[in-house]
CSV table of C-alpha atoms and ligand atoms in Angstrom, one decimal:
chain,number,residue,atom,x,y,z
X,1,UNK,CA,123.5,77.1,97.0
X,2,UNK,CA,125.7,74.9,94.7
X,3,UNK,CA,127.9,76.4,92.6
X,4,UNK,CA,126.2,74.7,89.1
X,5,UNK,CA,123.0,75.6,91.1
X,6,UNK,CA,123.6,79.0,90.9
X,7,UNK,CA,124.7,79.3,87.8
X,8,UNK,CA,122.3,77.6,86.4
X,9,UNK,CA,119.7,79.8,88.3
X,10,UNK,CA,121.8,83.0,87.0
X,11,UNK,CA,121.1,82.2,83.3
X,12,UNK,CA,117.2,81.9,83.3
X,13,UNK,CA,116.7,85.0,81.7
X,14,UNK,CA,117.9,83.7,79.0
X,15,UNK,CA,116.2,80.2,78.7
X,16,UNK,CA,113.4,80.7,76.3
X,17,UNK,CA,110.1,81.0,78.0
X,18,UNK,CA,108.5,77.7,76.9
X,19,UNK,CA,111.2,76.0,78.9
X,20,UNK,CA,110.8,77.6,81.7
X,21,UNK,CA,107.0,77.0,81.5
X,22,UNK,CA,108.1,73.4,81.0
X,23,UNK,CA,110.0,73.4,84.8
X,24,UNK,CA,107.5,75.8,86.2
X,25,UNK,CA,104.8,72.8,85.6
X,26,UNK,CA,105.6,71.4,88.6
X,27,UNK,CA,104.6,74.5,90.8
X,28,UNK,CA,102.2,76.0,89.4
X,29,UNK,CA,98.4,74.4,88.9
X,30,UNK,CA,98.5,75.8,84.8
X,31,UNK,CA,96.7,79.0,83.6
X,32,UNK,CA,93.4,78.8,84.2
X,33,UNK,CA,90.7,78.6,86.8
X,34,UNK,CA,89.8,74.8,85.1
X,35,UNK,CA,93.2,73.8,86.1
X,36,UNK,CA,93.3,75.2,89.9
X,37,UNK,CA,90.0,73.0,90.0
X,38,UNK,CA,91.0,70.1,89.2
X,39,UNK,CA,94.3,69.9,90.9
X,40,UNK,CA,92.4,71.6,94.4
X,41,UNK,CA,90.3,68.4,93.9
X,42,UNK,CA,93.3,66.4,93.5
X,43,UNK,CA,94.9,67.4,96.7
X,44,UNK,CA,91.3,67.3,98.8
X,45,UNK,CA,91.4,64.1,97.4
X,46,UNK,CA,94.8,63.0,99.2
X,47,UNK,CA,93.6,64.4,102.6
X,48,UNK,CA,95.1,68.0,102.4
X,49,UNK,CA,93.6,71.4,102.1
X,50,UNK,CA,94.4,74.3,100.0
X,51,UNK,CA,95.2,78.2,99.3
X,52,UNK,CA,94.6,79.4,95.8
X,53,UNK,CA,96.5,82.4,94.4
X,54,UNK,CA,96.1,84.4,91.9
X,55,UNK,CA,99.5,84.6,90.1
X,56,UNK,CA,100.6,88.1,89.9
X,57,UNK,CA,102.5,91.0,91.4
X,58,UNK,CA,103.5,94.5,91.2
X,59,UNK,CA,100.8,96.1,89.2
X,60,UNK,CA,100.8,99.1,88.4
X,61,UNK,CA,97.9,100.5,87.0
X,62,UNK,CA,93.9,100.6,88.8
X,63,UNK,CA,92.6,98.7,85.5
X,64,UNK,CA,94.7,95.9,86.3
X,65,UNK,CA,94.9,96.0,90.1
X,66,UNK,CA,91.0,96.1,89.7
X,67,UNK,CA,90.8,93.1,87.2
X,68,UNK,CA,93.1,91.1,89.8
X,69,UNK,CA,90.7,91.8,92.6
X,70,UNK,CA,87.5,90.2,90.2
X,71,UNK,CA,89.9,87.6,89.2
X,72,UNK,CA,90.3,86.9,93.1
X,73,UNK,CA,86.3,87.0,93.4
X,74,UNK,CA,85.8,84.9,91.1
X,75,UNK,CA,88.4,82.2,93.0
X,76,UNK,CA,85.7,83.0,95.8
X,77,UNK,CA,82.8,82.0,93.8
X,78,UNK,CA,84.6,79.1,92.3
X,79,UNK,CA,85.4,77.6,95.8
X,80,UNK,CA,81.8,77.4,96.8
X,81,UNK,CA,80.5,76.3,93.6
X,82,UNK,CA,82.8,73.2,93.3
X,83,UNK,CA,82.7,73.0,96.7
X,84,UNK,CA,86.3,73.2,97.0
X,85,UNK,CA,88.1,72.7,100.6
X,86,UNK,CA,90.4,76.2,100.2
X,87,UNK,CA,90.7,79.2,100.8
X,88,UNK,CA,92.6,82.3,99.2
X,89,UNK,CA,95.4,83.8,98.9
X,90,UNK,CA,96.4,87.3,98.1
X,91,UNK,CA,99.3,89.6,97.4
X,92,UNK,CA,98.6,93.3,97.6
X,93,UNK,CA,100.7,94.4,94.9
X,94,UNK,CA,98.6,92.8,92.7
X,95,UNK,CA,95.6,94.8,93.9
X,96,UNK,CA,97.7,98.1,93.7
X,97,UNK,CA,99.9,98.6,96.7
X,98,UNK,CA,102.6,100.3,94.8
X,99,UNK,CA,99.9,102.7,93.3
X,100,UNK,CA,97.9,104.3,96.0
X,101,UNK,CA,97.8,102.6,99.7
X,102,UNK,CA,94.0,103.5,100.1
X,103,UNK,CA,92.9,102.5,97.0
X,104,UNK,CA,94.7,98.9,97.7
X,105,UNK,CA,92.8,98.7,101.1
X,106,UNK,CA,89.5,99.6,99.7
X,107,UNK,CA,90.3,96.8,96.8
X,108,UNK,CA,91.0,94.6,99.2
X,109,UNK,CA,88.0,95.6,101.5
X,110,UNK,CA,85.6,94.4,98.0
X,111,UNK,CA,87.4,91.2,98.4
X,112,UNK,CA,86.8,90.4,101.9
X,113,UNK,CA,83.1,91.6,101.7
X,114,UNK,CA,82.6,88.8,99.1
X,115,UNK,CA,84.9,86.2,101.2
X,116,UNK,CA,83.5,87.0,104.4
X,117,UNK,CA,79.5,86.4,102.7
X,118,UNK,CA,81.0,82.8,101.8
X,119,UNK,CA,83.0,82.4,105.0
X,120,UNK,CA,86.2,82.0,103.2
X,121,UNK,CA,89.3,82.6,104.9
X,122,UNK,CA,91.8,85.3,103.4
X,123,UNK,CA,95.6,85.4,103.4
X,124,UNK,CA,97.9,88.3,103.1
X,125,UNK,CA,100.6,87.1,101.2
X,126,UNK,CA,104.1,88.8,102.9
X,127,UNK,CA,106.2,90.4,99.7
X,128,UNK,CA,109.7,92.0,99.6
X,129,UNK,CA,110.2,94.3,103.1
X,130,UNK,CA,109.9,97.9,100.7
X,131,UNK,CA,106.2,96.2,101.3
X,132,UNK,CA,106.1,94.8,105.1
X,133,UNK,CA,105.0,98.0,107.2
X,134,UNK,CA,102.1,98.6,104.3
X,135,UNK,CA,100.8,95.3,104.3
X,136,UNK,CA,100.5,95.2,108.3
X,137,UNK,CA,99.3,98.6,107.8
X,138,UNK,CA,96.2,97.9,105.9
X,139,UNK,CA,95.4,94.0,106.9
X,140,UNK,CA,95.2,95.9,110.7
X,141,UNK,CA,92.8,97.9,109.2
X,142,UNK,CA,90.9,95.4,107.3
X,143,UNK,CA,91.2,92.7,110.1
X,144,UNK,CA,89.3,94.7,112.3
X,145,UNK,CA,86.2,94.5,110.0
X,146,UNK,CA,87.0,91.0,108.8
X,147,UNK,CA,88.4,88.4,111.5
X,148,UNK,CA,88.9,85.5,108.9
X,149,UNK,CA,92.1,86.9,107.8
X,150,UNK,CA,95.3,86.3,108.9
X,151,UNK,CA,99.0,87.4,107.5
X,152,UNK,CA,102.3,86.0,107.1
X,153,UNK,CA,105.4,86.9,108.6
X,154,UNK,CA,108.8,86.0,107.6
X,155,UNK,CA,111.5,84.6,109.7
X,156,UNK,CA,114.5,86.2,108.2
X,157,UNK,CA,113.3,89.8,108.8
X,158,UNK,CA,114.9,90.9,112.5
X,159,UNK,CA,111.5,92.8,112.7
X,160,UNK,CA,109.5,89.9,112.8
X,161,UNK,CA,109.7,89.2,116.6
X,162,UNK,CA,108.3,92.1,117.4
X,163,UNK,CA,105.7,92.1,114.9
X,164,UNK,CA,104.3,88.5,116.0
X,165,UNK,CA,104.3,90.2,119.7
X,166,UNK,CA,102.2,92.8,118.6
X,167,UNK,CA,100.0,91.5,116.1
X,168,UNK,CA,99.4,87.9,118.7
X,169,UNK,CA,98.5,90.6,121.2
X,170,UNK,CA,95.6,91.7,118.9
X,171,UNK,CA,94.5,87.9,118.3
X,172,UNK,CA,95.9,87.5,115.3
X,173,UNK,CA,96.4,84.1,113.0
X,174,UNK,CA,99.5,83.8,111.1
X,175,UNK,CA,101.3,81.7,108.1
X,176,UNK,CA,105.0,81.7,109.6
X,177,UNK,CA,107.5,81.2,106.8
X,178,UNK,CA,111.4,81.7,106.2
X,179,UNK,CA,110.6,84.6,103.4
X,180,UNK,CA,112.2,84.2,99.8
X,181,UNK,CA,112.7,87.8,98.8
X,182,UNK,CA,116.4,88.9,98.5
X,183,UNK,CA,116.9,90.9,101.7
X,184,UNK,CA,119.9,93.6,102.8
X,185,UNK,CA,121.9,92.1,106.5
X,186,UNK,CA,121.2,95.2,108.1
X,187,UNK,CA,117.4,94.1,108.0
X,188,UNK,CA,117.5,90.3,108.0
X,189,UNK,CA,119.4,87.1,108.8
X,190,UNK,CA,121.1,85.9,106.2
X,191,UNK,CA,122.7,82.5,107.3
X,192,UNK,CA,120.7,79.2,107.3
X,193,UNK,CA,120.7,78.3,110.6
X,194,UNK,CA,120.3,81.9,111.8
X,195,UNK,CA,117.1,81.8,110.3
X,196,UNK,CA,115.9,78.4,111.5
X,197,UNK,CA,116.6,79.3,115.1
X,198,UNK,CA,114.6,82.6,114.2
X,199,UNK,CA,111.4,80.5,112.9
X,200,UNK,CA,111.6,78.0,115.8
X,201,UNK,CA,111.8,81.5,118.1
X,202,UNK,CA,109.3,83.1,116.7
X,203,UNK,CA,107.0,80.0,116.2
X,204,UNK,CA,107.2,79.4,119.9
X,205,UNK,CA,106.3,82.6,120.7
X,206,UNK,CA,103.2,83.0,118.0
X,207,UNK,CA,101.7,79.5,119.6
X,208,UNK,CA,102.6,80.2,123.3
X,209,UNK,CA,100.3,83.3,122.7
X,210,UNK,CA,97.7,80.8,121.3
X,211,UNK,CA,97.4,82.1,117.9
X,212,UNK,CA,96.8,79.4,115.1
X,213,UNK,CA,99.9,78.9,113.2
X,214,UNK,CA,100.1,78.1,109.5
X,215,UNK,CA,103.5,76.6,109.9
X,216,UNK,CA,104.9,76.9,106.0
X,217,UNK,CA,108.3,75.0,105.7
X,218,UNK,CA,109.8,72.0,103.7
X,219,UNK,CA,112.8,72.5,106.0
X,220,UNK,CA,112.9,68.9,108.1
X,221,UNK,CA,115.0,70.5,110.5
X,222,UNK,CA,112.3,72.9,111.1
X,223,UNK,CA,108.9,70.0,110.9
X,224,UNK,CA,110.9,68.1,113.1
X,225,UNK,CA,111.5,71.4,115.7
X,226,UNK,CA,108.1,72.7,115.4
X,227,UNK,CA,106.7,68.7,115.8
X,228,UNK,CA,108.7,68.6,119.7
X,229,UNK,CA,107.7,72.4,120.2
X,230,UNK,CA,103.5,71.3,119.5
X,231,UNK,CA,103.9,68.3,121.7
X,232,UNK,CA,105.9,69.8,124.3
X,233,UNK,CA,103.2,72.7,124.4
X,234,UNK,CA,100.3,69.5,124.3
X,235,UNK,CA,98.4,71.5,121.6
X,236,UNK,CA,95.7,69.6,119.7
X,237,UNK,CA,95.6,69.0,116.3
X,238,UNK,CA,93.1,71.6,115.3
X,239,UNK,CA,95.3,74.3,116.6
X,240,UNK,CA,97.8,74.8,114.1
X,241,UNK,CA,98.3,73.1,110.6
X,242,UNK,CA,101.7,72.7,108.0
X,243,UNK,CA,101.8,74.4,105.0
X,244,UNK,CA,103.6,73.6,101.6
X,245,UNK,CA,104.1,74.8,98.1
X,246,UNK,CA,102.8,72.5,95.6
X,247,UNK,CA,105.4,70.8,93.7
X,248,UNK,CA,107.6,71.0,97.1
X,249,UNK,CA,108.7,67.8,98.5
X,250,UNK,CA,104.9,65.6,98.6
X,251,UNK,CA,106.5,62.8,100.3
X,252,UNK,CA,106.9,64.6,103.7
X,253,UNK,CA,103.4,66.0,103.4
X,254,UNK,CA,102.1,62.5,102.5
X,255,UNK,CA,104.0,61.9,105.9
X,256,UNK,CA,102.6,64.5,107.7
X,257,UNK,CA,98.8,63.8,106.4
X,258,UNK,CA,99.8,60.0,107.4
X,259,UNK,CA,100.8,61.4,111.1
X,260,UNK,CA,97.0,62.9,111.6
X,261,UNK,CA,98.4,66.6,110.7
X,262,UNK,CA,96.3,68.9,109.2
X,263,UNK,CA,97.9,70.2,105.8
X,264,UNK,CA,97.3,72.9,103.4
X,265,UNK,CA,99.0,73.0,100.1
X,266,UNK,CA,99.5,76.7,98.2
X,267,UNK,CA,98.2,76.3,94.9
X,268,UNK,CA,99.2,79.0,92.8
X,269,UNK,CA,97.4,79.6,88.7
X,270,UNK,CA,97.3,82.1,86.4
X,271,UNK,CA,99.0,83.7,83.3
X,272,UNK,CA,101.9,85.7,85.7
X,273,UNK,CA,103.5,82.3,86.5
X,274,UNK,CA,106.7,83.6,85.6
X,275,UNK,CA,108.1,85.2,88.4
X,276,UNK,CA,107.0,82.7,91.3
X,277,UNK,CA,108.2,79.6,89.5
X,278,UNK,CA,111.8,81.4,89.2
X,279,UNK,CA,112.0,82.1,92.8
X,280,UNK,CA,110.8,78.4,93.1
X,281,UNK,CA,113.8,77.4,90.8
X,282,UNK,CA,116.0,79.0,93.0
X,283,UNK,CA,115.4,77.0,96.3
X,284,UNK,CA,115.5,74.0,94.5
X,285,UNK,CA,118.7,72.3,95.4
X,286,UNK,CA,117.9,69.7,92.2
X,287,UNK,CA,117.8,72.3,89.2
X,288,UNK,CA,120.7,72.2,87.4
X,289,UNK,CA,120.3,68.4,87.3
X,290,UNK,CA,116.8,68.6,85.9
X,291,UNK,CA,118.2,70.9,83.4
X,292,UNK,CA,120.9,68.7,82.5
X,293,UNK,CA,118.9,65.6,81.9
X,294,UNK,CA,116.2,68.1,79.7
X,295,UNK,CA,118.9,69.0,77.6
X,296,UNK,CA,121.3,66.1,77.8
X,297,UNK,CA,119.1,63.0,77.9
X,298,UNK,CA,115.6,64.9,76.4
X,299,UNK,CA,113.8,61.3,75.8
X,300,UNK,CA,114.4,59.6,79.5
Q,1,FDA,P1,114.3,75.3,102.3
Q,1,FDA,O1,114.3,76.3,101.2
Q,1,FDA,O2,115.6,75.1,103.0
Q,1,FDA,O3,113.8,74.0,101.8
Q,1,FDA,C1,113.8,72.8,102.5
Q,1,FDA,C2,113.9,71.6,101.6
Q,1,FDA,O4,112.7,71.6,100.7
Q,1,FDA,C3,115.1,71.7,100.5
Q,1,FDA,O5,116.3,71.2,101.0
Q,1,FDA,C4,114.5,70.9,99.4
Q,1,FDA,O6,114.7,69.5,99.6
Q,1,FDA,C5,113.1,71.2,99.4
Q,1,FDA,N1,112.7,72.4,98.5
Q,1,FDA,C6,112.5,73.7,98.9
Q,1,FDA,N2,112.2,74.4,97.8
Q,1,FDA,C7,112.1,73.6,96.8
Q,1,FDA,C8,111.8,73.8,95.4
Q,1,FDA,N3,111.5,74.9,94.9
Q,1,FDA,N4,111.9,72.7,94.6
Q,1,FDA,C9,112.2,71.5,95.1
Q,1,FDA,N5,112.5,71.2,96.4
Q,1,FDA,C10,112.5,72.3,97.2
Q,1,FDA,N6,107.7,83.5,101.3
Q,1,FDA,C11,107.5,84.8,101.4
Q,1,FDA,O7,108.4,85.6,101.4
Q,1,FDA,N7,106.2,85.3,101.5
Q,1,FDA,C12,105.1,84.5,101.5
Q,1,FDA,O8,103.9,85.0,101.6
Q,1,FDA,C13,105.3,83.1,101.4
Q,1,FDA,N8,104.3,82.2,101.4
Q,1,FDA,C14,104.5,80.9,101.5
Q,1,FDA,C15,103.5,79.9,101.6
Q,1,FDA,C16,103.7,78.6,101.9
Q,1,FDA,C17,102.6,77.7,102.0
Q,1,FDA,C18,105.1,78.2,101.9
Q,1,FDA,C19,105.4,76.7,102.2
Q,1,FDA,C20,106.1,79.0,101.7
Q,1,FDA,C21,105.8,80.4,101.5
Q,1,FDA,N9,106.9,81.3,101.3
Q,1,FDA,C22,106.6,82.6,101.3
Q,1,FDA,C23,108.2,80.8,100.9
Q,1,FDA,C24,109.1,80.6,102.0
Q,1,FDA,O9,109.5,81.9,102.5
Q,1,FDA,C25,110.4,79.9,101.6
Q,1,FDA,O10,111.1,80.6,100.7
Q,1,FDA,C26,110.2,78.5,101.1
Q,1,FDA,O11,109.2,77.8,101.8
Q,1,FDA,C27,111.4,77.6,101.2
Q,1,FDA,O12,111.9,77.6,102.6
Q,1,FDA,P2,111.8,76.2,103.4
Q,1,FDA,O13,111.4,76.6,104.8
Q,1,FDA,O14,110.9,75.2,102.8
Q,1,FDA,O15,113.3,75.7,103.5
C-alpha cells in the first residue's frame, strides 16, 4: 500500500464517525432495509444480481446473535415480497459463533429452514482463520440438510487447497475470494502475486471438479486469468458467475455484464457499517486522495 495510503488508513480511529459514514457511503447500501431495496432494485435494474448482508460481526451475547438471525429472516421475507433477484449473505459471528458453536448452528439451522421454504440461496461468509475450521464445521453440518448453501474460501490461507479438494469432493459451491482479514505467514501468503497464483490454483481446481464458482475479485489480473481458465475449460455461462463489492470498481462489472457474464454484487446494510467500510478503506488504493480533496477542496 502507499505510504500516504497507509497512513491515512492508520488514523481512522480517530476521524470522527460522521466522516467516516460520509466515505463508507459508497459501500454500504445505508441503514435500513428501505435502502438495501432500493439499491438491490437498482443493480437488477443494470443486469446484475445480488447478496444482501446483514452488517455485523462478533456478537457476543444470544439476545443479539438471536435478533441478527430475525434481522436475516426478515432479508428472506423482504426478497420475496419485492421480488428481489438476491440472495443472502451471512457471517456466523453475528449469529453467535464466538459464544457457543451449537447454539450458532442451530441459529443458523432457523435461518436456512426459512430460506430453504423461499428457495433462497445462503452464503457463509469466511471471517478471520481463529473462525475457518468452525465455519466448515457447522455449514458441513447444515449443508447436508440444506443444499442451497455454499461457503467461501480464501486464497491467502495455505489451507485452502485442501479444503476446496475436500469440500468439491462433497459437491460443494463456493464464493472464491483473496480474504481481507490480517493473517500470520506461518498460515497464509502474504505477497500479491503469491496470492494471485493461489486464487488462479485453486479456482482451477474448484471448477475442474465442476463446482459453481462465485469468482469474487476486482483484481484484473485475476478476471482476465479466470476469463482464459473458463474458456480454456469451455464452461457455459451458467456455470460459474463474478462477484463484486458494491462501491468496487462498476466499470469492469458494467464490462463484465456487457460480455454476457453473470454478476452478483454484495450489498451490504445495516447499523454495524463500521467495521466493513474500514476494511473497505484499506484496499482502496484511492483513499488518501479522497480524503484530501474532502478536507482540502470540501465544495468540488
Ligand atoms: P485488490 O484488493 O487487489 O483489488 C483490485 C483492484 O480493485 C484495486 O487495484 C482497486 O482498483 C480496486 N479496489 C479494490 N478494493 C477497493 C476499494 N475498497 N475501493 C476502491 N477500489 C478498490 N473476504 C473475506 O475474507 N471473506 C469473505 O467472506 C469475503 N467476501 C467477499 C465477497 C465478495 C463478493 C467480494 C468481491 C469480496 C469478498 N471478500 C471477502 C473480500 C476479498 O477477500 C478481498 O479482500 C477484496 O475482494 C479485494 O481483493 P481483490 O481480489 O478485489 O483485489
Amino acid at each position: 500500500m502507499h505510504l500516504l495510503n497507509r497512513i491515512i488508513v492508520a488514523t481512522i480511529p480517530l476521524v470522527p464517525r460522521r466522516i467516516v459514514r460520509y466515505f463508507a457511503g459508497r459501500y454500504i447500501a445505508g441503514e435500513t432495509i428501505d435502502h438495501a431495496i432500493a439499491k438491490v432494485r437498482q443493480l437488477n435494474g443494470e443486469g446484475t444480481c445480488a447478496t444482501l448482508d446483514v452488517l455485523g460481526e462478533d456478537v457476543f451475547t444470544r439476545e443479539e446473535a438471536t435478533a441478527f438471525r430475525e434481522q436475516a429472516n426478515q432479508v428472506l421475507h423482504t426478497i420475496v415480497r419485492e421480488k428481489l433477484d438476491s440472495n443472502l449473505s451471512i457471517k456466523l459471528t453475528s449469529l453467535g459463533l464466538k459464544i457457543d458453536k451449537d447454539f450458532c448452528r442451530e441459529n443458523t439451522r432457523e435461518i436456512l429452514k426459512v430460506a430453504a421454504g423461499y428457495g433462497i440461496f445462503v452464503r457463509f461468509d469466511m471471517e478471520d482463520s481463529t473462525c475457518t475450521s468452525d465455519t466448515i464445521e457447522i455449514f458441513r453440518a447444515l449443508h447436508r440438510d440444506f443444499s442451497k448453501t455454499g461457503i467461501v474460501l480464501q486464497a491467502y490461507l495455505y489451507r485452502t487447497e485442501e479444503d476446496a479438494r475436500q469440500l468439491g469432493a462433497e459437491g460443494v459451491g463456493f464464493r472464491l475470494c483473496k480474504g481481507i482479514y490480517k493473517e500470520r505467514k506461518e498460515i497464509a501468503f502474504q505477497g500479491r502475486e503469491e496470492v494471485q497464483r493461489n486464487f488462479l490454483k485453486v479456482l482451477g481446481l474448484m471448477l475442474r471438479a465442476g463446482a459453481y464458482v462465485g469468482i469474487a475479485t476486482h483484481d484484473s489480473v485475476l478476471v482476465d486469468g479466470a476469463q482464459a481458465m473458463l474458456r480454456d475449460l469451455g464452461l457455459r455461462k451458467d456455470q460459474y458467475e463474478f462477484q463484486m463489492l458494491l462501491g468496487v470498481r462498476p466499470e469492469l462489472r458494467r464490462t463484465l455484464v456487457r460480455e454476457g457474464h453473470k454478476v452478483r454484487v454484495y450489498v451490504p446494510f445495516g447499523e454495524h457499517w463500521y467495521g466493513y467500510s474500514t476494511r473497505r478503506f484499506k484496499e482502496n488504493p484511492e483513499i488518501a486522495g479522497y480524503v484530501f480533496k474532502a478536507i482540502f477542496m470540501p465544495n468540488r
